[in-house]
Amino acid sequence: MFKVGLIGLGVMGKPMAANLLRAGFPLTVFHPVRERCESLEIMGAAVAETPEQLARTNDAVITILPETVTVEQVLFGEKGVAAGLKPTCAVIDMSTISPTATVEFARRLEAVGCQMLDAPVTGGRKGAVEGTLGIMVGGRHEVFAKYLPILQATGKTITYTGPIGNGQKTKLVNQLVGATNLLAAVEGLRLMRAAGLDPETTLNAVSSGAASSWMLVNLGPLILQGDFDPGFSIRLQFKDLTLLRDWIAELGGEYPASSLVYSVFQEAMKKGLEKQGNQGLINVWPSP
Amino acid sequence: MFKVGLIGLGVMGKPMAANLLRAGFPLTVFHPVRERCESLEIMGAAVAETPEQLARTNDAVITILPETVTVEQVLFGEKGVAAGLKPTCAVIDMSTISPTATVEFARRLEAVGCQMLDAPVTGGRKGAVEGTLGIMVGGRHEVFAKYLPILQATGKTITYTGPIGNGQKTKLVNQLVGATNLLAAVEGLRLMRAAGLDPETTLNAVSSGAASSWMLVNLGPLILQGDFDPGFSIRLQFKDLTLLRDWIAELGGEYPASSLVYSVFQEAMKKGLEKQGNQGLINVWPSP
């Protein structure tokens, strides 16, 4: 059984680490704030002092971190993962970060003899806790096949998407479609309110046919209840849409829905809605 | 059992008329092109020479017509429905037309002692043939309750939405959300192609989580197969988005997704895509 290291015990990383322990993987964790490690230590995880130390003793290192720069720092900074990696060890980055930077990170790891998979996830905190995440994996297929049991301990729908970076690209396509569907749901709810239609009747009617979406069905009722607690926060959605914008700028081409959702989420950030769940997008506009 | 008249044997009206006959309603039909009536005549329908004549002998008159002006002409023009209506007869307009004009038409019918329901449908030709349409009904509740058996012969999910015009308003909210979800699906497919991702793998991954929508799941595979046959045509989708634009102009307020999908469908019309199914929206942009 692989010895697994996991770096980043945030909202996602912590329950994912617990699921790896439950699946029987010997686990070492690292987080800059030592107290975040305690509950996992009680469950049986070892705690490393640095990413370098964590890499030295494990067969695979998972990173699940908030930003491209955080991943770069943890991998290649002082006392970083790269300094401690054995050539047989792989890095599995489950963060959502720049696909272009991902390809570059993989190249730098390959220079020291190590393989990398990019394996960003969908399904939010709920999926992480229940082990039902969607995972979109890029990298060499034999590396994917080798480490698949680790991914299976944290997720349910696991898709091999092709070469390194393709996991992130698939995730950004997913975020584009999801954020635009969310804007559609929000605008539909605004319009039904402005028109004086009964919100629940209208939501039910619209959800039952060709206009239905996960966002409308799952977040529409929360909006009607005035529940803006974060499942997936506006701040994180905006982070992903910024990655999307930067990637599209590299690719070229006109993607008007992407531009629109970026600007609407930017407005939500300006209005101080960053800690609300993404359904809080409706609060960009005044109520009718 | 009500004696029913139906005006407008287009893509929707013809199978709806057949379902009314199958449900046992004595049916009279009218269509300006006499040959469109023949197959229904064989099934047992009577054929009227004018809307006025059709109205004279029936308890309820269904109109299912392409445009606001067509409905106005059929109701109030020469030899129109209003000229033949008995005071006990109701008009059930199942077209998708202006909610504002609908309220005005109902007022004019009430002046001659007749009731009106607006009852636009969703579900396209398939729903009309199978009798599984979604129907969003506005008007007085006792009128809705009285004529419900007629609606049940043509549709499945029947929603009472409130006063006259609310059926059309609910339908336009539905069209806003659906068209925006379609744009999201189209843009996601364009991006996955431009990025060189495997389209089927990516579509499956994106369809399995929070970015899923009816449009993505049902029209995404058609786009990948290059199948642009009309289930619901770009021309009709643009017609509905024009009604939406006009209604929003009356209401006031900023609805950026609505503005965007209107302009993208306008571009599709300019490019001569009007006869394609709405999934043909992807042909607005050159292939990557």
Coordinates of C-alpha atoms in Angstrom, one line a residue:
Chain A
M1 CA 0.0 0.0 0.0
F2 CA 1.3 3.4 -0.9
K3 CA 2.6 5.7 1.8
V4 CA 0.8 9.0 1.1
G5 CA 1.7 12.5 2.1
L6 CA -1.0 15.3 2.0
I7 CA -0.2 19.0 2.1
G8 CA -3.0 21.5 2.8
L9 CA -5.6 20.8 5.4
G10 CA -8.2 23.4 4.3
V11 CA -11.9 22.9 3.8
M12 CA -11.2 20.2 1.2
G13 CA -7.9 18.7 2.3
K14 CA -8.9 17.8 5.8
P15 CA -11.8 15.5 5.0
M16 CA -9.9 14.1 2.1
A17 CA -7.0 13.2 4.5
A18 CA -9.5 11.5 6.8
N19 CA -10.9 9.4 3.9
L20 CA -7.3 8.3 3.0
L21 CA -6.8 7.2 6.6
R22 CA -10.2 5.3 6.6
A23 CA -9.1 3.6 3.3
G24 CA -6.0 2.3 5.2
F25 CA -3.3 4.4 3.6
P26 CA -0.4 5.2 5.9
L27 CA -0.7 9.0 5.9
T28 CA 1.6 12.0 6.7
V29 CA 0.2 15.5 6.7
F30 CA 1.6 19.0 6.6
H31 CA -0.1 22.3 7.2
P32 CA 1.6 25.6 8.2
V33 CA -0.8 25.9 11.1
R34 CA 0.1 23.0 13.3
E35 CA -3.3 22.8 15.1
R36 CA -5.0 21.9 11.8
C37 CA -3.2 18.6 12.0
E38 CA -4.3 17.5 15.4
S39 CA -7.6 15.7 14.7
L40 CA -5.8 13.7 11.9
E41 CA -3.0 12.9 14.3
I42 CA -5.5 11.4 16.7
M43 CA -6.9 9.4 13.7
G44 CA -3.4 8.0 13.1
A45 CA -1.7 10.4 10.7
A46 CA 2.0 11.3 11.1
V47 CA 2.7 15.1 11.0
A48 CA 5.7 16.4 9.0
E49 CA 7.5 19.6 9.9
T50 CA 8.1 20.7 6.3
P51 CA 6.9 19.7 2.8
E52 CA 10.5 18.5 2.2
Q53 CA 10.4 16.1 5.2
L54 CA 6.9 14.9 4.1
A55 CA 8.2 14.2 0.5
R56 CA 11.2 12.3 1.8
T57 CA 9.2 9.4 3.4
N58 CA 6.3 8.9 1.1
D59 CA 5.4 7.3 -2.3
A60 CA 3.0 10.0 -3.4
V61 CA 2.5 13.6 -2.3
I62 CA -1.0 15.1 -2.6
T63 CA -1.2 18.9 -2.7
I64 CA -4.6 20.5 -2.2
L65 CA -4.0 24.3 -1.9
P66 CA -5.8 27.5 -2.7
E67 CA -3.6 29.2 -5.4
T68 CA -1.1 28.6 -8.2
V69 CA 1.6 30.5 -6.2
T70 CA 0.9 28.4 -3.0
V71 CA 1.4 25.2 -5.0
E72 CA 4.6 26.6 -6.5
Q73 CA 5.9 27.7 -3.1
V74 CA 5.1 24.3 -1.5
L75 CA 6.7 22.4 -4.4
F76 CA 9.8 24.5 -5.2
G77 CA 10.2 26.9 -2.3
E78 CA 12.7 26.5 0.6
K79 CA 12.2 23.2 2.3
G80 CA 9.7 22.4 -0.4
V81 CA 8.5 19.1 -1.8
A82 CA 11.1 19.0 -4.7
A83 CA 14.0 19.1 -2.2
G84 CA 12.9 15.9 -0.6
L85 CA 11.4 13.9 -3.4
K86 CA 12.6 10.4 -4.2
P87 CA 12.6 9.7 -8.0
T88 CA 9.9 7.0 -7.4
C89 CA 7.6 9.5 -5.8
A90 CA 4.8 11.2 -7.6
V91 CA 3.1 14.5 -7.0
I92 CA -0.7 14.6 -7.3
D93 CA -1.9 18.2 -7.3
M94 CA -5.6 18.2 -6.5
S95 CA -5.8 22.0 -6.3
T96 CA -7.5 24.1 -9.0
I97 CA -4.7 26.2 -10.5
S98 CA -3.4 27.5 -13.8
P99 CA -3.1 24.7 -16.4
T100 CA -0.1 26.5 -17.9
A101 CA 1.7 26.6 -14.6
T102 CA 0.8 23.0 -14.1
V103 CA 2.6 21.9 -17.2
E104 CA 5.6 24.0 -16.1
F105 CA 5.6 22.4 -12.6
A106 CA 5.5 18.9 -14.1
R107 CA 8.4 19.8 -16.4
R108 CA 10.5 20.9 -13.3
L109 CA 9.5 17.8 -11.4
E110 CA 10.4 15.6 -14.3
A111 CA 13.9 17.2 -14.4
V112 CA 14.4 15.7 -10.9
G113 CA 13.0 12.3 -12.1
C114 CA 9.5 12.6 -10.7
Q115 CA 6.1 12.3 -12.2
M116 CA 3.1 14.6 -11.7
L117 CA -0.6 14.2 -12.1
D118 CA -3.0 17.2 -12.1
A119 CA -6.2 16.1 -10.5
P120 CA -8.6 19.0 -9.6
V121 CA -11.8 18.1 -7.9
T122 CA -15.5 19.1 -8.0
G123 CA -18.2 18.5 -5.5
G124 CA -17.2 20.9 -2.7
R125 CA -16.9 20.3 1.0
K126 CA -19.8 17.8 0.9
G127 CA -18.1 15.7 -1.8
A128 CA -14.8 15.8 0.1
V129 CA -16.5 14.7 3.4
E130 CA -18.5 11.9 1.7
G131 CA -15.7 10.8 -0.6
T132 CA -17.8 11.4 -3.6
L133 CA -15.7 14.1 -5.4
G134 CA -15.5 14.3 -9.1
I135 CA -11.8 14.1 -10.1
M136 CA -10.4 15.2 -13.5
V137 CA -7.0 13.7 -14.0
G138 CA -4.2 14.8 -16.4
G139 CA -0.7 13.2 -16.8
R140 CA 0.8 10.0 -18.2
H141 CA -1.7 7.2 -18.3
E142 CA 0.6 4.6 -16.6
V143 CA 1.1 7.1 -13.7
F144 CA -2.7 7.6 -13.5
A145 CA -3.3 3.8 -13.4
K146 CA -0.6 3.3 -10.8
Y147 CA -2.0 5.9 -8.3
L148 CA -5.7 5.4 -9.1
P149 CA -6.3 3.6 -5.7
I150 CA -5.4 6.8 -3.9
L151 CA -7.8 8.8 -6.0
Q152 CA -10.5 6.3 -5.5
A153 CA -10.2 6.8 -1.7
T154 CA -11.2 10.4 -2.1
G155 CA -13.5 10.6 -5.1
K156 CA -16.2 8.8 -7.0
T157 CA -16.4 9.9 -10.6
I158 CA -12.7 9.8 -11.8
T159 CA -12.0 10.8 -15.3
Y160 CA -8.7 10.4 -17.1
T161 CA -8.5 13.5 -19.4
G162 CA -5.2 13.0 -21.2
P163 CA -1.8 14.7 -20.8
I164 CA -0.7 16.8 -17.8
G165 CA -2.7 20.1 -17.6
N166 CA -5.8 18.5 -19.1
G167 CA -7.3 17.9 -15.6
Q168 CA -7.1 21.7 -14.9
K169 CA -8.4 22.5 -18.4
T170 CA -11.4 20.2 -18.0
K171 CA -12.1 21.7 -14.5
L172 CA -12.1 25.2 -16.0
V173 CA -14.5 24.2 -18.8
N174 CA -16.7 22.8 -15.9
Q175 CA -16.4 26.1 -14.0
L176 CA -17.3 28.1 -17.1
V177 CA -20.5 26.1 -17.7
G178 CA -21.4 26.0 -14.0
A179 CA -20.9 29.7 -13.4
T180 CA -23.0 30.6 -16.5
N181 CA -25.8 28.2 -15.4
L182 CA -25.7 29.9 -12.0
L183 CA -26.0 33.4 -13.6
A184 CA -28.9 32.0 -15.7
A185 CA -30.6 30.7 -12.5
V186 CA -30.0 34.0 -10.6
E187 CA -31.3 36.1 -13.5
G188 CA -34.4 33.9 -13.9
L189 CA -35.1 34.3 -10.1
R190 CA -34.6 38.1 -10.3
L191 CA -37.0 38.3 -13.3
M192 CA -39.7 36.2 -11.7
R193 CA -39.5 38.4 -8.6
A194 CA -39.6 41.6 -10.6
A195 CA -42.6 40.3 -12.5
G196 CA -44.5 39.5 -9.2
L197 CA -44.7 35.8 -10.1
D198 CA -44.9 33.3 -7.3
P199 CA -41.3 32.3 -6.8
E200 CA -41.8 28.7 -5.7
T201 CA -44.4 27.9 -8.4
T202 CA -42.2 29.5 -11.1
L203 CA -39.0 27.8 -9.9
N204 CA -40.8 24.4 -9.9
A205 CA -42.2 25.0 -13.4
V206 CA -38.8 26.1 -14.8
S207 CA -36.9 23.3 -13.1
S208 CA -39.1 20.6 -14.6
G209 CA -38.1 21.1 -18.3
A210 CA -35.5 22.1 -20.8
A211 CA -34.4 25.1 -18.6
S212 CA -33.4 22.8 -15.8
S213 CA -29.8 22.8 -14.3
W214 CA -28.0 21.5 -11.2
M215 CA -27.5 25.2 -10.2
L216 CA -31.3 26.0 -10.6
V217 CA -32.4 22.9 -8.8
N218 CA -29.9 23.0 -5.9
L219 CA -29.2 26.7 -5.4
G220 CA -32.6 28.2 -6.5
P221 CA -34.3 27.0 -3.3
L222 CA -31.5 28.4 -1.1
I223 CA -31.9 31.8 -2.7
L224 CA -35.7 31.8 -2.1
Q225 CA -35.0 30.9 1.6
G226 CA -32.4 33.7 1.8
D227 CA -29.7 31.2 2.7
F228 CA -26.3 32.5 1.5
D229 CA -24.1 30.2 3.5
P230 CA -21.1 29.0 1.5
G231 CA -21.1 25.5 -0.1
F232 CA -18.7 27.0 -2.6
S233 CA -17.8 30.6 -1.9
I234 CA -18.0 33.6 -4.3
R235 CA -14.3 34.1 -3.5
L236 CA -13.3 30.6 -4.8
Q237 CA -15.7 30.9 -7.8
F238 CA -14.1 34.2 -8.7
K239 CA -10.6 32.6 -8.3
D240 CA -11.6 29.9 -10.8
L241 CA -13.1 32.4 -13.2
T242 CA -9.8 34.4 -13.0
L243 CA -7.9 31.3 -14.0
L244 CA -10.4 30.8 -16.8
R245 CA -10.0 34.3 -18.0
D246 CA -6.2 34.0 -18.0
W247 CA -6.3 30.7 -19.8
I248 CA -8.7 32.0 -22.5
A249 CA -6.4 35.0 -23.0
E250 CA -3.6 32.6 -23.8
L251 CA -5.8 30.5 -26.1
G252 CA -7.3 33.5 -27.9
G253 CA -10.9 33.6 -29.2
E254 CA -14.1 35.2 -28.1
Y255 CA -16.0 33.6 -25.1
P256 CA -18.7 36.1 -24.2
A257 CA -20.4 34.1 -21.5
S258 CA -17.0 33.7 -19.8
S259 CA -16.4 37.4 -20.0
L260 CA -19.9 38.2 -18.6
V261 CA -19.7 35.8 -15.6
Y262 CA -16.2 37.1 -14.8
S263 CA -17.4 40.7 -14.7
V264 CA -20.5 39.8 -12.6
F265 CA -18.4 37.9 -10.1
Q266 CA -15.9 40.7 -10.0
E267 CA -18.8 43.0 -9.2
A268 CA -19.8 40.6 -6.4
M269 CA -16.3 40.8 -5.0
K270 CA -16.3 44.6 -5.1
K271 CA -19.6 44.5 -3.2
G272 CA -18.0 42.5 -0.4
L273 CA -19.9 39.3 -1.1
E274 CA -16.8 37.1 -1.2
K275 CA -17.7 35.0 1.9
Q276 CA -21.2 34.2 0.7
G277 CA -22.0 31.0 -1.2
N278 CA -22.0 31.4 -4.9
Q279 CA -25.8 31.7 -4.8
G280 CA -25.1 35.1 -3.2
L281 CA -24.5 36.3 -6.8
I282 CA -28.1 37.5 -6.7
N283 CA -27.1 40.1 -4.1
V284 CA -25.1 42.0 -6.8
W285 CA -28.4 43.5 -7.8
P286 CA -30.9 45.3 -5.6
S287 CA -34.1 43.4 -4.8
P288 CA -37.0 44.4 -7.0
Chain B
M1 CA -67.5 16.7 -22.7
F2 CA -66.4 20.1 -24.1
K3 CA -66.6 20.7 -27.8
V4 CA -63.2 22.0 -28.6
G5 CA -62.0 24.2 -31.5
L6 CA -58.3 24.4 -32.3
I7 CA -56.7 27.0 -34.6
G8 CA -53.2 26.6 -36.0
L9 CA -52.0 23.2 -37.2
G10 CA -48.3 23.9 -37.2
V11 CA -45.5 21.7 -35.8
M12 CA -47.1 21.9 -32.3
G13 CA -50.8 22.3 -33.1
K14 CA -51.2 19.3 -35.3
P15 CA -50.1 16.6 -32.8
M16 CA -51.9 18.5 -30.0
A17 CA -55.1 18.3 -32.1
A18 CA -54.6 14.6 -32.6
N19 CA -54.2 14.1 -28.8
L20 CA -57.5 16.0 -28.2
L21 CA -59.2 13.6 -30.6
R22 CA -57.6 10.6 -28.9
A23 CA -58.9 11.8 -25.5
G24 CA -62.4 11.8 -27.0
F25 CA -63.1 15.6 -27.3
P26 CA -65.3 16.5 -30.3
L27 CA -62.9 18.7 -32.2
T28 CA -63.1 21.3 -34.9
V29 CA -60.0 22.6 -36.5
F30 CA -59.0 25.6 -38.6
H31 CA -55.9 26.4 -40.6
P32 CA -55.4 28.8 -43.4
V33 CA -53.9 26.0 -45.6
R34 CA -56.8 23.6 -46.0
E35 CA -54.6 20.5 -46.7
R36 CA -53.0 20.8 -43.2
C37 CA -56.5 19.7 -41.9
E38 CA -56.8 16.5 -43.9
S39 CA -55.2 14.0 -41.6
L40 CA -57.2 15.3 -38.7
E41 CA -60.4 15.1 -40.7
I42 CA -59.7 11.4 -41.4
M43 CA -59.2 11.0 -37.6
G44 CA -62.7 12.5 -37.1
A45 CA -62.2 16.3 -36.7
A46 CA -64.6 18.7 -38.3
V47 CA -63.0 21.5 -40.3
A48 CA -64.2 25.1 -40.0
E49 CA -64.0 27.6 -42.9
T50 CA -63.1 30.6 -40.7
P51 CA -62.1 31.2 -37.0
E52 CA -65.5 32.9 -36.6
Q53 CA -67.4 29.7 -37.7
L54 CA -65.1 27.6 -35.4
A55 CA -65.9 29.8 -32.4
R56 CA -69.7 29.7 -33.0
T57 CA -70.0 26.0 -32.4
N58 CA -67.5 25.2 -29.6
D59 CA -67.2 25.5 -25.8
A60 CA -63.5 26.3 -25.9
V61 CA -61.2 27.7 -28.6
I62 CA -57.5 26.8 -28.5
T63 CA -55.1 29.0 -30.5
I64 CA -51.6 27.8 -31.0
L65 CA -49.9 30.3 -33.4
P66 CA -46.5 31.7 -34.1
E67 CA -46.7 35.4 -33.3
T68 CA -48.5 38.0 -31.2
V69 CA -49.9 39.6 -34.4
T70 CA -51.2 36.2 -35.7
V71 CA -53.1 35.7 -32.5
E72 CA -54.5 39.2 -32.6
Q73 CA -55.6 38.7 -36.3
V74 CA -57.2 35.3 -35.6
L75 CA -59.0 36.6 -32.5
F76 CA -60.1 40.1 -33.6
G77 CA -59.6 40.3 -37.4
E78 CA -62.3 39.9 -40.0
K79 CA -64.2 36.6 -39.5
G80 CA -62.1 36.2 -36.4
V81 CA -62.9 34.3 -33.2
A82 CA -64.4 37.2 -31.3
A83 CA -67.1 37.7 -34.0
G84 CA -68.4 34.1 -33.4
L85 CA -67.8 33.6 -29.6
K86 CA -70.7 32.6 -27.4
P87 CA -70.4 34.2 -23.9
T88 CA -70.0 30.8 -22.4
C89 CA -67.0 30.0 -24.6
A90 CA -63.4 30.5 -23.5
V91 CA -60.3 31.2 -25.5
I92 CA -57.2 29.2 -24.4
D93 CA -54.1 30.7 -26.1
M94 CA -51.3 28.2 -26.1
S95 CA -49.0 30.3 -28.3
T96 CA -45.9 32.0 -26.9
I97 CA -46.7 35.7 -27.3
S98 CA -46.3 39.0 -25.5
P99 CA -47.6 38.9 -21.9
T100 CA -48.7 42.6 -22.3
A101 CA -50.7 41.9 -25.4
T102 CA -52.2 38.8 -23.7
V103 CA -53.6 41.0 -20.9
E104 CA -55.1 43.4 -23.6
F105 CA -56.6 40.5 -25.6
A106 CA -58.2 39.1 -22.4
R107 CA -59.7 42.5 -21.6
R108 CA -61.2 42.8 -25.2
L109 CA -62.6 39.3 -24.9
E110 CA -64.1 40.0 -21.5
A111 CA -65.8 43.0 -23.0
V112 CA -67.9 40.5 -25.1
G113 CA -68.4 38.3 -22.1
C114 CA -65.7 35.7 -22.7
Q115 CA -62.9 34.4 -20.6
M116 CA -59.3 33.8 -21.6
L117 CA -56.5 31.6 -20.4
D118 CA -52.9 32.1 -21.5
A119 CA -51.3 28.6 -21.6
P120 CA -48.0 28.6 -23.4
V121 CA -46.2 25.2 -23.6
T122 CA -42.7 23.8 -23.3
G123 CA -41.4 20.5 -24.5
G124 CA -41.3 21.1 -28.3
R125 CA -42.6 18.8 -31.0
K126 CA -41.7 15.7 -29.0
G127 CA -43.7 16.8 -26.1
A128 CA -46.7 17.7 -28.4
V129 CA -46.6 14.3 -30.1
E130 CA -46.3 12.4 -26.8
G131 CA -48.8 14.6 -24.9
T132 CA -46.1 15.4 -22.3
L133 CA -45.9 19.2 -22.7
G134 CA -45.3 21.5 -19.8
I135 CA -48.1 24.0 -19.7
M136 CA -47.9 27.3 -17.7
V137 CA -51.4 28.7 -17.3
G138 CA -52.6 32.2 -16.4
G139 CA -56.1 33.4 -15.9
R140 CA -58.9 33.2 -13.4
H141 CA -58.6 30.1 -11.3
E142 CA -62.2 28.9 -11.8
V143 CA -61.7 29.1 -15.6
F144 CA -58.5 27.2 -15.3
A145 CA -60.2 24.5 -13.1
K146 CA -63.1 24.3 -15.6
Y147 CA -61.0 23.7 -18.7
L148 CA -58.2 21.6 -17.0
P149 CA -59.4 18.4 -18.7
I150 CA -58.6 19.9 -22.1
L151 CA -55.1 20.9 -21.0
Q152 CA -54.6 17.5 -19.5
A153 CA -55.2 15.9 -22.9
T154 CA -52.2 17.7 -24.4
G155 CA -49.7 18.1 -21.5
K156 CA -48.3 16.5 -18.4
T157 CA -46.8 19.2 -16.1
I158 CA -49.6 21.8 -15.8
T159 CA -48.8 24.7 -13.6
Y160 CA -51.3 27.4 -12.6
T161 CA -49.3 30.6 -12.4
G162 CA -51.9 33.2 -11.4
P163 CA -53.7 36.0 -13.3
I164 CA -53.9 36.3 -17.1
G165 CA -50.4 37.0 -18.6
N166 CA -48.6 35.1 -15.9
G167 CA -48.4 32.0 -18.1
Q168 CA -46.5 34.0 -20.7
K169 CA -44.3 35.6 -18.1
T170 CA -43.4 32.2 -16.6
K171 CA -42.6 30.9 -20.1
L172 CA -40.3 33.9 -20.8
V173 CA -38.4 33.3 -17.5
N174 CA -38.1 29.7 -18.6
Q175 CA -36.7 30.8 -22.0
L176 CA -34.2 33.2 -20.4
V177 CA -32.8 30.4 -18.2
G178 CA -32.9 27.8 -20.9
A179 CA -31.2 30.0 -23.6
T180 CA -28.5 31.0 -21.1
N181 CA -27.9 27.4 -20.2
L182 CA -27.6 26.6 -23.9
L183 CA -25.1 29.4 -24.4
A184 CA -23.1 28.0 -21.4
A185 CA -23.1 24.5 -23.0
V186 CA -22.1 25.8 -26.4
E187 CA -19.3 27.9 -24.9
G188 CA -18.0 25.0 -22.9
L189 CA -18.0 22.8 -26.0
R190 CA -16.1 25.5 -28.0
L191 CA -13.6 25.8 -25.2
M192 CA -12.9 22.1 -24.9
R193 CA -12.4 21.9 -28.6
A194 CA -10.1 24.9 -28.7
A195 CA -8.1 23.3 -25.9
G196 CA -7.8 20.0 -27.7
L197 CA -9.6 18.1 -24.9
D198 CA -11.4 14.9 -25.9
P199 CA -15.0 16.2 -26.4
E200 CA -16.8 13.1 -25.2
T201 CA -14.7 12.6 -22.1
T202 CA -15.0 16.2 -21.2
L203 CA -18.7 16.4 -21.9
N204 CA -19.3 13.3 -19.7
A205 CA -17.2 14.8 -16.9
V206 CA -18.9 18.2 -17.0
S207 CA -22.4 16.6 -17.3
S208 CA -21.9 14.6 -14.1
G209 CA -21.7 17.4 -11.6
A210 CA -22.7 20.9 -10.6
A211 CA -22.3 22.2 -14.2
S212 CA -24.9 19.9 -15.5
S213 CA -28.0 21.1 -17.3
W214 CA -30.8 19.8 -19.5
M215 CA -29.2 21.7 -22.5
L216 CA -25.8 20.2 -21.9
V217 CA -27.0 16.7 -21.4
N218 CA -29.5 16.7 -24.3
L219 CA -28.0 19.0 -26.9
G220 CA -24.3 18.6 -26.2
P221 CA -24.2 15.1 -27.8
L222 CA -26.1 16.4 -30.9
I223 CA -23.4 19.1 -31.3
L224 CA -20.6 16.6 -31.1
Q225 CA -22.4 14.5 -33.7
G226 CA -22.8 17.6 -36.0
D227 CA -26.6 17.1 -35.8
F228 CA -28.2 20.5 -36.2
D229 CA -31.7 19.3 -37.1
P230 CA -34.4 21.4 -35.4
G231 CA -36.1 20.1 -32.2
F232 CA -36.6 23.8 -31.4
S233 CA -35.4 26.1 -34.1
I234 CA -33.1 29.1 -33.7
R235 CA -35.8 31.2 -35.4
L236 CA -38.3 30.3 -32.7
Q237 CA -35.8 30.7 -29.9
F238 CA -34.9 34.2 -31.2
K239 CA -38.6 35.0 -31.4
D240 CA -39.0 34.2 -27.7
L241 CA -35.9 36.1 -26.8
T242 CA -37.3 39.1 -28.6
L243 CA -40.5 38.8 -26.6
L244 CA -38.3 38.6 -23.5
R245 CA -36.3 41.7 -24.5
D246 CA -39.5 43.7 -25.1
W247 CA -41.0 42.6 -21.7
I248 CA -37.8 43.5 -19.8
A249 CA -37.8 46.9 -21.5
E250 CA -41.3 47.4 -20.1
L251 CA -40.3 46.2 -16.6
G252 CA -37.0 48.1 -16.4
G253 CA -33.8 46.8 -14.7
E254 CA -30.6 45.3 -15.9
Y255 CA -30.6 41.6 -17.1
P256 CA -27.1 41.0 -18.6
A257 CA -27.5 37.3 -19.4
S258 CA -30.8 38.1 -21.3
S259 CA -29.0 40.9 -23.2
L260 CA -26.1 38.6 -24.1
V261 CA -28.2 35.6 -25.3
Y262 CA -30.4 38.0 -27.3
S263 CA -27.4 39.4 -29.1
V264 CA -25.9 36.0 -29.7
F265 CA -29.1 34.7 -31.2
Q266 CA -29.4 37.9 -33.3
E267 CA -26.0 37.1 -34.7
A268 CA -27.1 33.5 -35.4
M269 CA -30.1 34.9 -37.4
K270 CA -27.8 37.2 -39.3
K271 CA -25.6 34.2 -40.2
G272 CA -28.6 32.4 -41.7
L273 CA -28.8 29.7 -39.0
E274 CA -32.6 30.3 -38.4
K275 CA -33.7 26.9 -39.6
Q276 CA -31.1 24.9 -37.5
G277 CA -32.0 23.6 -34.1
N278 CA -31.0 25.9 -31.2
Q279 CA -27.9 23.7 -30.7
G280 CA -26.8 25.3 -34.0
L281 CA -25.9 28.4 -31.9
I282 CA -22.4 26.9 -31.8
N283 CA -22.1 27.7 -35.6
V284 CA -22.1 31.5 -34.8
W285 CA -18.4 31.0 -34.2
P286 CA -15.8 29.5 -36.5
S287 CA -14.6 26.0 -35.5
P288 CA -11.2 26.1 -33.6

